[in-house]
Amino acid sequence: MQAILAVTFPFFALVLLGYLAVQRGYLPESAIPGLNGFVLFFALPCMLFRFGASMPFAQLIDPVLIAIWGGGAALMVLFTIAITLRLRPDGPGVSMKDAAFGALVAAFPNSGFMGFPLLIGLLGEKTAGPLIGCILIDIVFTSSLCLALAQLRPASETATQHGVLAPFGRALRGALSNPLPWAIALGAVVAATSLPLPGPVKEIVRMLGDSATPVALFTIGAVLWRAQQHAHSRTPLREFLPVALVKLFVHPLLVLSGGVVANAAGATVSPFALTVLVLNAALPSASNVAILAERYGADNGRVTRIIMVSTALAFVSFSAIAWVFGVRKD
């Protein structure tokens, strides 16, 4: 456990430093979008490009792992929506929009900003293959599904919305504007064609990719502070704590169960790859969901509290799950 904490502590400490830097005024709130943009459009794409270009395509897109992760995400969305709609049994019900964003924040781990550097720190760079598949599913499928559900209209209005598939199509188009899948795809093309990058370009990609880890973790803390300040409502504990606990414990359990079922059905799932998927599911919620909730007019106060609680508790819960799985870096 001590060896695991020696890896996990600096990662969560950087998140806390980002939060405190904005809270104490060392980093102005106006700088947060710039930090977020740097990570999302420059540093993280370069990191993913490097991993995509350094391994065979079959290691990036494993159909069995994709099925396990995608199936777990779909079950998480359904399960979280079901419990969310029951959180106010004696009062006004939670809207489908808020339920869908609760499902997104429960099913979408912080794989890009936190998962890549943390799991690589624990298990080495061979974790990149399974993680890249998870990121693709989360960006293209999970987020599109939840955003589509958030935009559903009553049956009387669906005729003007071209059916229930229209919101999913709009959400999918938005997901495809995310630079991360394209960075992975470009890296896979470079790997498949064995095209070498010019020396100066390769060095720029390396420098930007190396900056992703500290800046991304720092940015998570800054984004959490900003989201807390811009929350439009106060949320009772019973409406956000259960979802945070579902994220941290039910999600990895579902993924583990999916791996067990896949092996029982005759598919080959390596223990290492399954461990990567389970630990990825045990990560806290992605911080950018709070920004999406604010943009779509959902209850971003509730979403923000789910993210903050899951991030705070994950230091203990993630480390404990990693210890149970006997994780150690070779």
mmCIF file of C-alpha atoms in Angstrom:
data_model
loop_
_atom_site.group_PDB
_atom_site.id
_atom_site.type_symbol
_atom_site.label_atom_id
_atom_site.label_comp_id
_atom_site.label_asym_id
_atom_site.label_seq_id
_atom_site.Cartn_x
_atom_site.Cartn_y
_atom_site.Cartn_z
ATOM 1 C CA MET A 1 0.000 0.000 0.000
ATOM 2 C CA GLN A 2 2.849 2.393 0.792
ATOM 3 C CA ALA A 3 4.236 1.987 -2.725
ATOM 4 C CA ILE A 4 0.805 2.696 -4.216
ATOM 5 C CA LEU A 5 0.305 5.804 -2.078
ATOM 6 C CA ALA A 6 3.755 7.018 -3.109
ATOM 7 C CA VAL A 7 2.410 7.123 -6.692
ATOM 8 C CA THR A 8 -1.169 8.297 -6.086
ATOM 9 C CA PHE A 9 -0.446 11.008 -3.506
ATOM 10 C CA PRO A 10 1.412 13.418 -5.848
ATOM 11 C CA PHE A 11 -1.378 13.160 -8.437
ATOM 12 C CA PHE A 12 -4.156 14.065 -6.023
ATOM 13 C CA ALA A 13 -1.903 16.664 -4.365
ATOM 14 C CA LEU A 14 -1.513 18.443 -7.726
ATOM 15 C CA VAL A 15 -5.316 18.540 -8.054
ATOM 16 C CA LEU A 16 -5.530 20.097 -4.594
ATOM 17 C CA LEU A 17 -2.827 22.630 -5.457
ATOM 18 C CA GLY A 18 -4.778 23.697 -8.543
ATOM 19 C CA TYR A 19 -7.891 24.175 -6.422
ATOM 20 C CA LEU A 20 -6.023 26.185 -3.762
ATOM 21 C CA ALA A 21 -4.178 28.287 -6.339
ATOM 22 C CA VAL A 22 -7.436 29.662 -7.708
ATOM 23 C CA GLN A 23 -9.138 29.842 -4.318
ATOM 24 C CA ARG A 24 -6.280 31.941 -2.886
ATOM 25 C CA GLY A 25 -6.021 34.136 -5.967
ATOM 26 C CA TYR A 26 -2.594 32.998 -7.166
ATOM 27 C CA LEU A 27 -4.222 31.938 -10.436
ATOM 28 C CA PRO A 28 -7.003 34.200 -11.766
ATOM 29 C CA GLU A 29 -10.272 32.542 -12.709
ATOM 30 C CA SER A 30 -9.957 34.046 -16.177
ATOM 31 C CA ALA A 31 -6.879 31.850 -16.775
ATOM 32 C CA ILE A 32 -8.767 28.570 -16.275
ATOM 33 C CA PRO A 33 -10.248 28.360 -19.811
ATOM 34 C CA GLY A 34 -6.754 28.912 -21.209
ATOM 35 C CA LEU A 35 -5.302 26.118 -19.073
ATOM 36 C CA ASN A 36 -8.138 23.821 -20.041
ATOM 37 C CA GLY A 37 -7.706 24.675 -23.726
ATOM 38 C CA PHE A 38 -3.956 24.061 -23.584
ATOM 39 C CA VAL A 39 -4.457 20.579 -22.123
ATOM 40 C CA LEU A 40 -7.395 19.633 -24.347
ATOM 41 C CA PHE A 41 -6.089 20.944 -27.692
ATOM 42 C CA PHE A 42 -2.312 20.710 -27.345
ATOM 43 C CA ALA A 43 -0.774 18.709 -24.479
ATOM 44 C CA LEU A 44 -3.162 15.762 -24.172
ATOM 45 C CA PRO A 45 -3.555 15.196 -27.952
ATOM 46 C CA CYS A 46 0.250 15.074 -28.253
ATOM 47 C CA MET A 47 0.450 12.535 -25.433
ATOM 48 C CA LEU A 48 -2.230 10.355 -27.023
ATOM 49 C CA PHE A 49 -0.662 10.729 -30.455
ATOM 50 C CA ARG A 50 2.642 9.429 -29.099
ATOM 51 C CA PHE A 51 0.990 6.385 -27.566
ATOM 52 C CA GLY A 52 -1.099 5.774 -30.682
ATOM 53 C CA ALA A 53 2.004 5.940 -32.860
ATOM 54 C CA SER A 54 4.029 3.625 -30.626
ATOM 55 C CA MET A 55 1.911 0.462 -30.667
ATOM 56 C CA PRO A 56 0.077 -1.778 -33.131
ATOM 57 C CA PHE A 57 -3.541 -0.937 -33.948
ATOM 58 C CA ALA A 58 -4.730 -4.257 -32.456
ATOM 59 C CA GLN A 59 -3.450 -3.129 -29.058
ATOM 60 C CA LEU A 60 -5.342 0.152 -29.349
ATOM 61 C CA ILE A 61 -8.702 -1.297 -30.378
ATOM 62 C CA ASP A 62 -9.372 -4.647 -28.725
ATOM 63 C CA PRO A 63 -13.020 -5.611 -29.507
ATOM 64 C CA VAL A 64 -13.399 -7.621 -26.296
ATOM 65 C CA LEU A 65 -12.138 -4.803 -24.087
ATOM 66 C CA ILE A 66 -14.270 -2.320 -26.009
ATOM 67 C CA ALA A 67 -17.339 -4.508 -25.396
ATOM 68 C CA ILE A 68 -16.571 -4.839 -21.683
ATOM 69 C CA TRP A 69 -16.049 -1.111 -21.224
ATOM 70 C CA GLY A 70 -18.969 -0.059 -23.437
ATOM 71 C CA GLY A 71 -21.328 -2.555 -21.815
ATOM 72 C CA GLY A 72 -20.313 -1.377 -18.354
ATOM 73 C CA ALA A 73 -20.879 2.239 -19.382
ATOM 74 C CA ALA A 74 -24.364 1.472 -20.725
ATOM 75 C CA LEU A 75 -25.313 -0.364 -17.534
ATOM 76 C CA MET A 76 -23.944 2.488 -15.436
ATOM 77 C CA VAL A 77 -26.051 5.006 -17.335
ATOM 78 C CA LEU A 78 -29.237 2.955 -16.896
ATOM 79 C CA PHE A 79 -28.538 2.177 -13.235
ATOM 80 C CA THR A 80 -27.669 5.765 -12.311
ATOM 81 C CA ILE A 81 -30.714 7.205 -14.060
ATOM 82 C CA ALA A 82 -32.898 4.690 -12.225
ATOM 83 C CA ILE A 83 -31.583 5.611 -8.777
ATOM 84 C CA THR A 84 -31.490 9.331 -9.592
ATOM 85 C CA LEU A 85 -35.175 9.414 -10.480
ATOM 86 C CA ARG A 86 -35.879 7.977 -7.011
ATOM 87 C CA LEU A 87 -33.771 10.437 -5.033
ATOM 88 C CA ARG A 88 -36.743 12.723 -4.313
ATOM 89 C CA PRO A 89 -39.529 10.331 -3.382
ATOM 90 C CA ASP A 90 -41.414 12.937 -1.335
ATOM 91 C CA GLY A 91 -40.919 15.988 -3.508
ATOM 92 C CA PRO A 92 -40.617 17.169 -7.098
ATOM 93 C CA GLY A 93 -38.913 14.580 -9.230
ATOM 94 C CA VAL A 94 -35.507 14.984 -10.817
ATOM 95 C CA SER A 95 -35.798 15.898 -14.500
ATOM 96 C CA MET A 96 -34.508 13.579 -17.206
ATOM 97 C CA LYS A 97 -31.906 16.207 -18.071
ATOM 98 C CA ASP A 98 -30.488 16.154 -14.537
ATOM 99 C CA ALA A 99 -30.756 12.373 -14.374
ATOM 100 C CA ALA A 100 -28.834 12.050 -17.658
ATOM 101 C CA PHE A 101 -26.051 14.342 -16.457
ATOM 102 C CA GLY A 102 -25.913 12.415 -13.196
ATOM 103 C CA ALA A 103 -25.475 9.263 -15.290
ATOM 104 C CA LEU A 104 -22.736 10.909 -17.367
ATOM 105 C CA VAL A 105 -20.802 12.019 -14.313
ATOM 106 C CA ALA A 106 -21.115 8.484 -12.875
ATOM 107 C CA ALA A 107 -20.086 6.627 -16.039
ATOM 108 C CA PHE A 108 -17.371 8.968 -17.352
ATOM 109 C CA PRO A 109 -14.090 8.683 -15.384
ATOM 110 C CA ASN A 110 -11.350 11.262 -15.614
ATOM 111 C CA SER A 111 -9.315 9.015 -17.926
ATOM 112 C CA GLY A 112 -7.676 11.711 -20.024
ATOM 113 C CA PHE A 113 -6.583 14.298 -17.468
ATOM 114 C CA MET A 114 -5.889 11.857 -14.608
ATOM 115 C CA GLY A 115 -6.146 8.243 -15.737
ATOM 116 C CA PHE A 116 -3.345 8.191 -18.274
ATOM 117 C CA PRO A 117 -0.594 9.639 -16.079
ATOM 118 C CA LEU A 118 -1.770 7.892 -12.908
ATOM 119 C CA LEU A 119 -2.130 4.401 -14.367
ATOM 120 C CA ILE A 120 1.088 4.732 -16.332
ATOM 121 C CA GLY A 121 2.768 5.722 -13.074
ATOM 122 C CA LEU A 122 1.394 2.582 -11.426
ATOM 123 C CA LEU A 123 1.626 0.027 -14.226
ATOM 124 C CA GLY A 124 3.869 1.437 -16.933
ATOM 125 C CA GLU A 125 3.243 2.528 -20.513
ATOM 126 C CA LYS A 126 1.642 -0.766 -21.568
ATOM 127 C CA THR A 127 -1.555 0.531 -19.949
ATOM 128 C CA ALA A 128 -1.968 2.941 -22.889
ATOM 129 C CA GLY A 129 -3.606 0.387 -25.206
ATOM 130 C CA PRO A 130 -6.613 -0.509 -23.003
ATOM 131 C CA LEU A 131 -6.966 3.103 -21.830
ATOM 132 C CA ILE A 132 -7.164 4.503 -25.353
ATOM 133 C CA GLY A 133 -10.106 2.213 -26.116
ATOM 134 C CA CYS A 134 -11.851 3.407 -22.945
ATOM 135 C CA ILE A 135 -11.368 7.063 -23.892
ATOM 136 C CA LEU A 136 -12.795 6.508 -27.359
ATOM 137 C CA ILE A 137 -15.892 4.778 -25.968
ATOM 138 C CA ASP A 138 -16.441 7.482 -23.343
ATOM 139 C CA ILE A 139 -16.108 10.367 -25.790
ATOM 140 C CA VAL A 140 -18.027 8.871 -28.701
ATOM 141 C CA PHE A 141 -20.605 6.588 -27.053
ATOM 142 C CA THR A 142 -21.132 7.375 -23.358
ATOM 143 C CA SER A 143 -21.170 11.151 -23.644
ATOM 144 C CA SER A 144 -23.324 11.065 -26.792
ATOM 145 C CA LEU A 145 -25.835 8.720 -25.155
ATOM 146 C CA CYS A 146 -26.173 10.834 -22.013
ATOM 147 C CA LEU A 147 -26.376 14.133 -23.894
ATOM 148 C CA ALA A 148 -29.030 12.628 -26.156
ATOM 149 C CA LEU A 149 -31.045 11.508 -23.128
ATOM 150 C CA ALA A 150 -30.646 14.972 -21.603
ATOM 151 C CA GLN A 151 -32.188 16.524 -24.714
ATOM 152 C CA LEU A 152 -35.154 14.174 -25.031
ATOM 153 C CA ARG A 153 -38.525 15.890 -25.275
ATOM 154 C CA PRO A 154 -41.975 14.630 -24.311
ATOM 155 C CA ALA A 155 -43.621 12.321 -26.813
ATOM 156 C CA SER A 156 -45.865 15.135 -28.035
ATOM 157 C CA GLU A 157 -42.796 17.062 -29.159
ATOM 158 C CA THR A 158 -40.742 14.298 -30.749
ATOM 159 C CA ALA A 159 -42.419 14.677 -34.130
ATOM 160 C CA THR A 160 -40.818 18.063 -34.516
ATOM 161 C CA GLN A 161 -37.457 16.696 -33.416
ATOM 162 C CA HIS A 162 -37.244 14.035 -36.179
ATOM 163 C CA GLY A 163 -37.567 11.166 -33.743
ATOM 164 C CA VAL A 164 -35.578 10.070 -30.707
ATOM 165 C CA LEU A 165 -32.393 9.529 -32.714
ATOM 166 C CA ALA A 166 -32.020 13.218 -33.526
ATOM 167 C CA PRO A 167 -30.585 14.182 -30.110
ATOM 168 C CA PHE A 168 -28.105 11.295 -30.308
ATOM 169 C CA GLY A 169 -26.988 12.442 -33.756
ATOM 170 C CA ARG A 170 -26.422 15.989 -32.509
ATOM 171 C CA ALA A 171 -24.498 14.733 -29.484
ATOM 172 C CA LEU A 172 -22.386 12.431 -31.652
ATOM 173 C CA ARG A 173 -21.451 15.295 -33.962
ATOM 174 C CA GLY A 174 -20.363 17.265 -30.907
ATOM 175 C CA ALA A 175 -18.278 14.351 -29.651
ATOM 176 C CA LEU A 176 -16.486 14.101 -32.985
ATOM 177 C CA SER A 177 -15.336 17.695 -32.589
ATOM 178 C CA ASN A 178 -13.244 16.577 -29.616
ATOM 179 C CA PRO A 179 -9.558 16.531 -30.656
ATOM 180 C CA LEU A 180 -8.610 13.453 -28.609
ATOM 181 C CA PRO A 181 -10.083 10.734 -30.884
ATOM 182 C CA TRP A 182 -8.467 12.386 -33.891
ATOM 183 C CA ALA A 183 -5.088 12.501 -32.158
ATOM 184 C CA ILE A 184 -5.368 8.776 -31.424
ATOM 185 C CA ALA A 185 -6.421 8.044 -35.011
ATOM 186 C CA LEU A 186 -3.544 10.092 -36.445
ATOM 187 C CA GLY A 187 -1.105 8.256 -34.207
ATOM 188 C CA ALA A 188 -2.509 4.911 -35.366
ATOM 189 C CA VAL A 189 -2.051 5.981 -39.015
ATOM 190 C CA VAL A 190 1.570 6.937 -38.353
ATOM 191 C CA ALA A 191 2.150 3.579 -36.661
ATOM 192 C CA ALA A 192 0.512 1.644 -39.506
ATOM 193 C CA THR A 193 2.439 3.458 -42.243
ATOM 194 C CA SER A 194 5.728 3.684 -40.317
ATOM 195 C CA LEU A 195 6.035 7.310 -41.366
ATOM 196 C CA PRO A 196 8.729 9.025 -39.270
ATOM 197 C CA LEU A 197 8.067 12.511 -37.956
ATOM 198 C CA PRO A 198 10.626 15.193 -38.815
ATOM 199 C CA GLY A 199 13.021 15.737 -35.910
ATOM 200 C CA PRO A 200 11.791 19.207 -34.851
ATOM 201 C CA VAL A 201 8.115 18.140 -35.064
ATOM 202 C CA LYS A 202 8.827 15.036 -33.000
ATOM 203 C CA GLU A 203 10.501 17.169 -30.342
ATOM 204 C CA ILE A 204 7.548 19.577 -30.200
ATOM 205 C CA VAL A 205 5.148 16.646 -29.792
ATOM 206 C CA ARG A 206 7.354 15.213 -27.038
ATOM 207 C CA MET A 207 7.558 18.503 -25.141
ATOM 208 C CA LEU A 208 3.824 19.138 -25.319
ATOM 209 C CA GLY A 209 3.023 15.538 -24.370
ATOM 210 C CA ASP A 210 5.356 15.690 -21.363
ATOM 211 C CA SER A 211 3.570 18.813 -20.116
ATOM 212 C CA ALA A 212 0.162 17.112 -20.129
ATOM 213 C CA THR A 213 0.390 15.383 -16.748
ATOM 214 C CA PRO A 214 1.169 18.270 -14.343
ATOM 215 C CA VAL A 215 -0.883 20.854 -16.205
ATOM 216 C CA ALA A 216 -3.895 18.530 -16.547
ATOM 217 C CA LEU A 217 -3.924 17.635 -12.853
ATOM 218 C CA PHE A 218 -3.497 21.277 -11.832
ATOM 219 C CA THR A 219 -6.304 22.212 -14.212
ATOM 220 C CA ILE A 220 -8.673 19.640 -12.675
ATOM 221 C CA GLY A 221 -8.407 21.417 -9.325
ATOM 222 C CA ALA A 222 -8.870 24.840 -10.916
ATOM 223 C CA VAL A 223 -11.914 23.659 -12.883
ATOM 224 C CA LEU A 224 -13.461 22.149 -9.746
ATOM 225 C CA TRP A 225 -13.098 25.454 -7.900
ATOM 226 C CA ARG A 226 -14.641 27.348 -10.791
ATOM 227 C CA ALA A 227 -17.518 24.901 -11.101
ATOM 228 C CA GLN A 228 -18.228 25.198 -7.383
ATOM 229 C CA GLN A 229 -18.355 28.990 -7.606
ATOM 230 C CA HIS A 230 -20.728 28.925 -10.579
ATOM 231 C CA ALA A 231 -23.081 26.280 -9.212
ATOM 232 C CA HIS A 232 -26.629 27.607 -9.451
ATOM 233 C CA SER A 233 -28.179 25.576 -6.652
ATOM 234 C CA ARG A 234 -27.524 23.984 -3.280
ATOM 235 C CA THR A 235 -27.931 20.236 -3.370
ATOM 236 C CA PRO A 236 -28.868 18.010 -0.409
ATOM 237 C CA LEU A 237 -26.332 15.320 0.458
ATOM 238 C CA ARG A 238 -28.733 12.512 -0.441
ATOM 239 C CA GLU A 239 -28.901 13.757 -4.040
ATOM 240 C CA PHE A 240 -25.187 13.632 -4.843
ATOM 241 C CA LEU A 241 -23.361 11.346 -2.395
ATOM 242 C CA PRO A 242 -25.034 8.112 -3.661
ATOM 243 C CA VAL A 243 -24.007 8.892 -7.248
ATOM 244 C CA ALA A 244 -20.411 9.599 -6.180
ATOM 245 C CA LEU A 245 -20.298 6.255 -4.367
ATOM 246 C CA VAL A 246 -21.794 4.511 -7.406
ATOM 247 C CA LYS A 247 -19.003 6.018 -9.509
ATOM 248 C CA LEU A 248 -16.230 4.858 -7.212
ATOM 249 C CA PHE A 249 -17.482 1.376 -6.318
ATOM 250 C CA VAL A 250 -20.280 0.156 -8.603
ATOM 251 C CA HIS A 251 -18.546 1.174 -11.838
ATOM 252 C CA PRO A 252 -15.355 -0.863 -11.215
ATOM 253 C CA LEU A 253 -17.491 -3.773 -9.990
ATOM 254 C CA LEU A 254 -19.524 -3.744 -13.209
ATOM 255 C CA VAL A 255 -16.369 -3.668 -15.330
ATOM 256 C CA LEU A 256 -14.839 -6.515 -13.332
ATOM 257 C CA SER A 257 -18.050 -8.517 -13.728
ATOM 258 C CA GLY A 258 -17.983 -7.860 -17.474
ATOM 259 C CA GLY A 259 -14.474 -9.263 -17.670
ATOM 260 C CA VAL A 260 -15.453 -12.364 -15.702
ATOM 261 C CA VAL A 261 -18.470 -12.933 -17.965
ATOM 262 C CA ALA A 262 -16.352 -12.442 -21.100
ATOM 263 C CA ASN A 263 -13.817 -15.017 -19.908
ATOM 264 C CA ALA A 264 -16.592 -17.452 -19.024
ATOM 265 C CA ALA A 265 -18.037 -16.983 -22.525
ATOM 266 C CA GLY A 266 -14.750 -18.027 -24.099
ATOM 267 C CA ALA A 267 -13.236 -14.617 -24.858
ATOM 268 C CA THR A 268 -9.633 -14.023 -23.891
ATOM 269 C CA VAL A 269 -9.222 -11.155 -21.450
ATOM 270 C CA SER A 270 -5.769 -10.780 -19.975
ATOM 271 C CA PRO A 271 -5.649 -10.137 -16.217
ATOM 272 C CA PHE A 272 -3.485 -7.087 -16.862
ATOM 273 C CA ALA A 273 -5.924 -5.491 -19.331
ATOM 274 C CA LEU A 274 -8.861 -6.175 -17.016
ATOM 275 C CA THR A 275 -6.969 -4.605 -14.126
ATOM 276 C CA VAL A 276 -6.395 -1.478 -16.224
ATOM 277 C CA LEU A 277 -10.116 -1.260 -17.043
ATOM 278 C CA VAL A 278 -11.169 -1.766 -13.422
ATOM 279 C CA LEU A 279 -8.743 0.875 -12.148
ATOM 280 C CA ASN A 280 -9.874 3.276 -14.853
ATOM 281 C CA ALA A 281 -13.466 2.760 -13.717
ATOM 282 C CA ALA A 282 -12.370 3.452 -10.128
ATOM 283 C CA LEU A 283 -11.148 6.940 -11.061
ATOM 284 C CA PRO A 284 -13.184 9.991 -9.994
ATOM 285 C CA SER A 285 -15.657 11.627 -12.354
ATOM 286 C CA ALA A 286 -14.420 13.728 -15.268
ATOM 287 C CA SER A 287 -14.296 17.394 -14.272
ATOM 288 C CA ASN A 288 -15.419 18.676 -17.690
ATOM 289 C CA VAL A 289 -18.920 17.259 -17.118
ATOM 290 C CA ALA A 290 -19.593 20.239 -14.852
ATOM 291 C CA ILE A 291 -18.873 22.573 -17.778
ATOM 292 C CA LEU A 292 -21.226 20.568 -20.008
ATOM 293 C CA ALA A 293 -23.959 20.668 -17.356
ATOM 294 C CA GLU A 294 -23.674 24.441 -17.128
ATOM 295 C CA ARG A 295 -23.766 24.750 -20.924
ATOM 296 C CA TYR A 296 -26.888 22.594 -21.252
ATOM 297 C CA GLY A 297 -28.748 24.236 -18.365
ATOM 298 C CA ALA A 298 -28.702 21.184 -16.089
ATOM 299 C CA ASP A 299 -28.267 21.250 -12.304
ATOM 300 C CA ASN A 300 -24.543 21.930 -12.376
ATOM 301 C CA GLY A 301 -24.512 22.365 -8.591
ATOM 302 C CA ARG A 302 -25.371 18.699 -8.159
ATOM 303 C CA VAL A 303 -22.942 17.603 -10.869
ATOM 304 C CA THR A 304 -20.141 19.675 -9.339
ATOM 305 C CA ARG A 305 -20.666 18.143 -5.907
ATOM 306 C CA ILE A 306 -20.610 14.624 -7.359
ATOM 307 C CA ILE A 307 -17.297 15.375 -9.064
ATOM 308 C CA MET A 308 -15.764 16.992 -5.980
ATOM 309 C CA VAL A 309 -16.824 14.208 -3.611
ATOM 310 C CA SER A 310 -15.691 11.479 -5.998
ATOM 311 C CA THR A 311 -12.334 13.231 -6.450
ATOM 312 C CA ALA A 312 -11.803 13.661 -2.705
ATOM 313 C CA LEU A 313 -12.813 10.083 -1.838
ATOM 314 C CA ALA A 314 -10.950 8.534 -4.768
ATOM 315 C CA PHE A 315 -7.583 9.126 -3.134
ATOM 316 C CA VAL A 316 -8.544 6.470 -0.568
ATOM 317 C CA SER A 317 -10.888 4.281 -2.635
ATOM 318 C CA PHE A 318 -8.698 4.138 -5.750
ATOM 319 C CA SER A 319 -5.581 3.381 -3.709
ATOM 320 C CA ALA A 320 -7.446 0.648 -1.835
ATOM 321 C CA ILE A 321 -8.718 -0.982 -5.051
ATOM 322 C CA ALA A 322 -5.233 -0.834 -6.562
ATOM 323 C CA TRP A 323 -3.877 -2.503 -3.411
ATOM 324 C CA VAL A 324 -6.555 -5.227 -3.540
ATOM 325 C CA PHE A 325 -5.559 -5.969 -7.126
ATOM 326 C CA GLY A 326 -1.922 -6.229 -6.095
ATOM 327 C CA VAL A 327 -0.865 -3.395 -8.378
ATOM 328 C CA ARG A 328 2.824 -2.640 -8.491
ATOM 329 C CA LYS A 329 4.980 -1.045 -11.160
ATOM 330 C CA ASP A 330 7.626 -3.367 -12.586
#
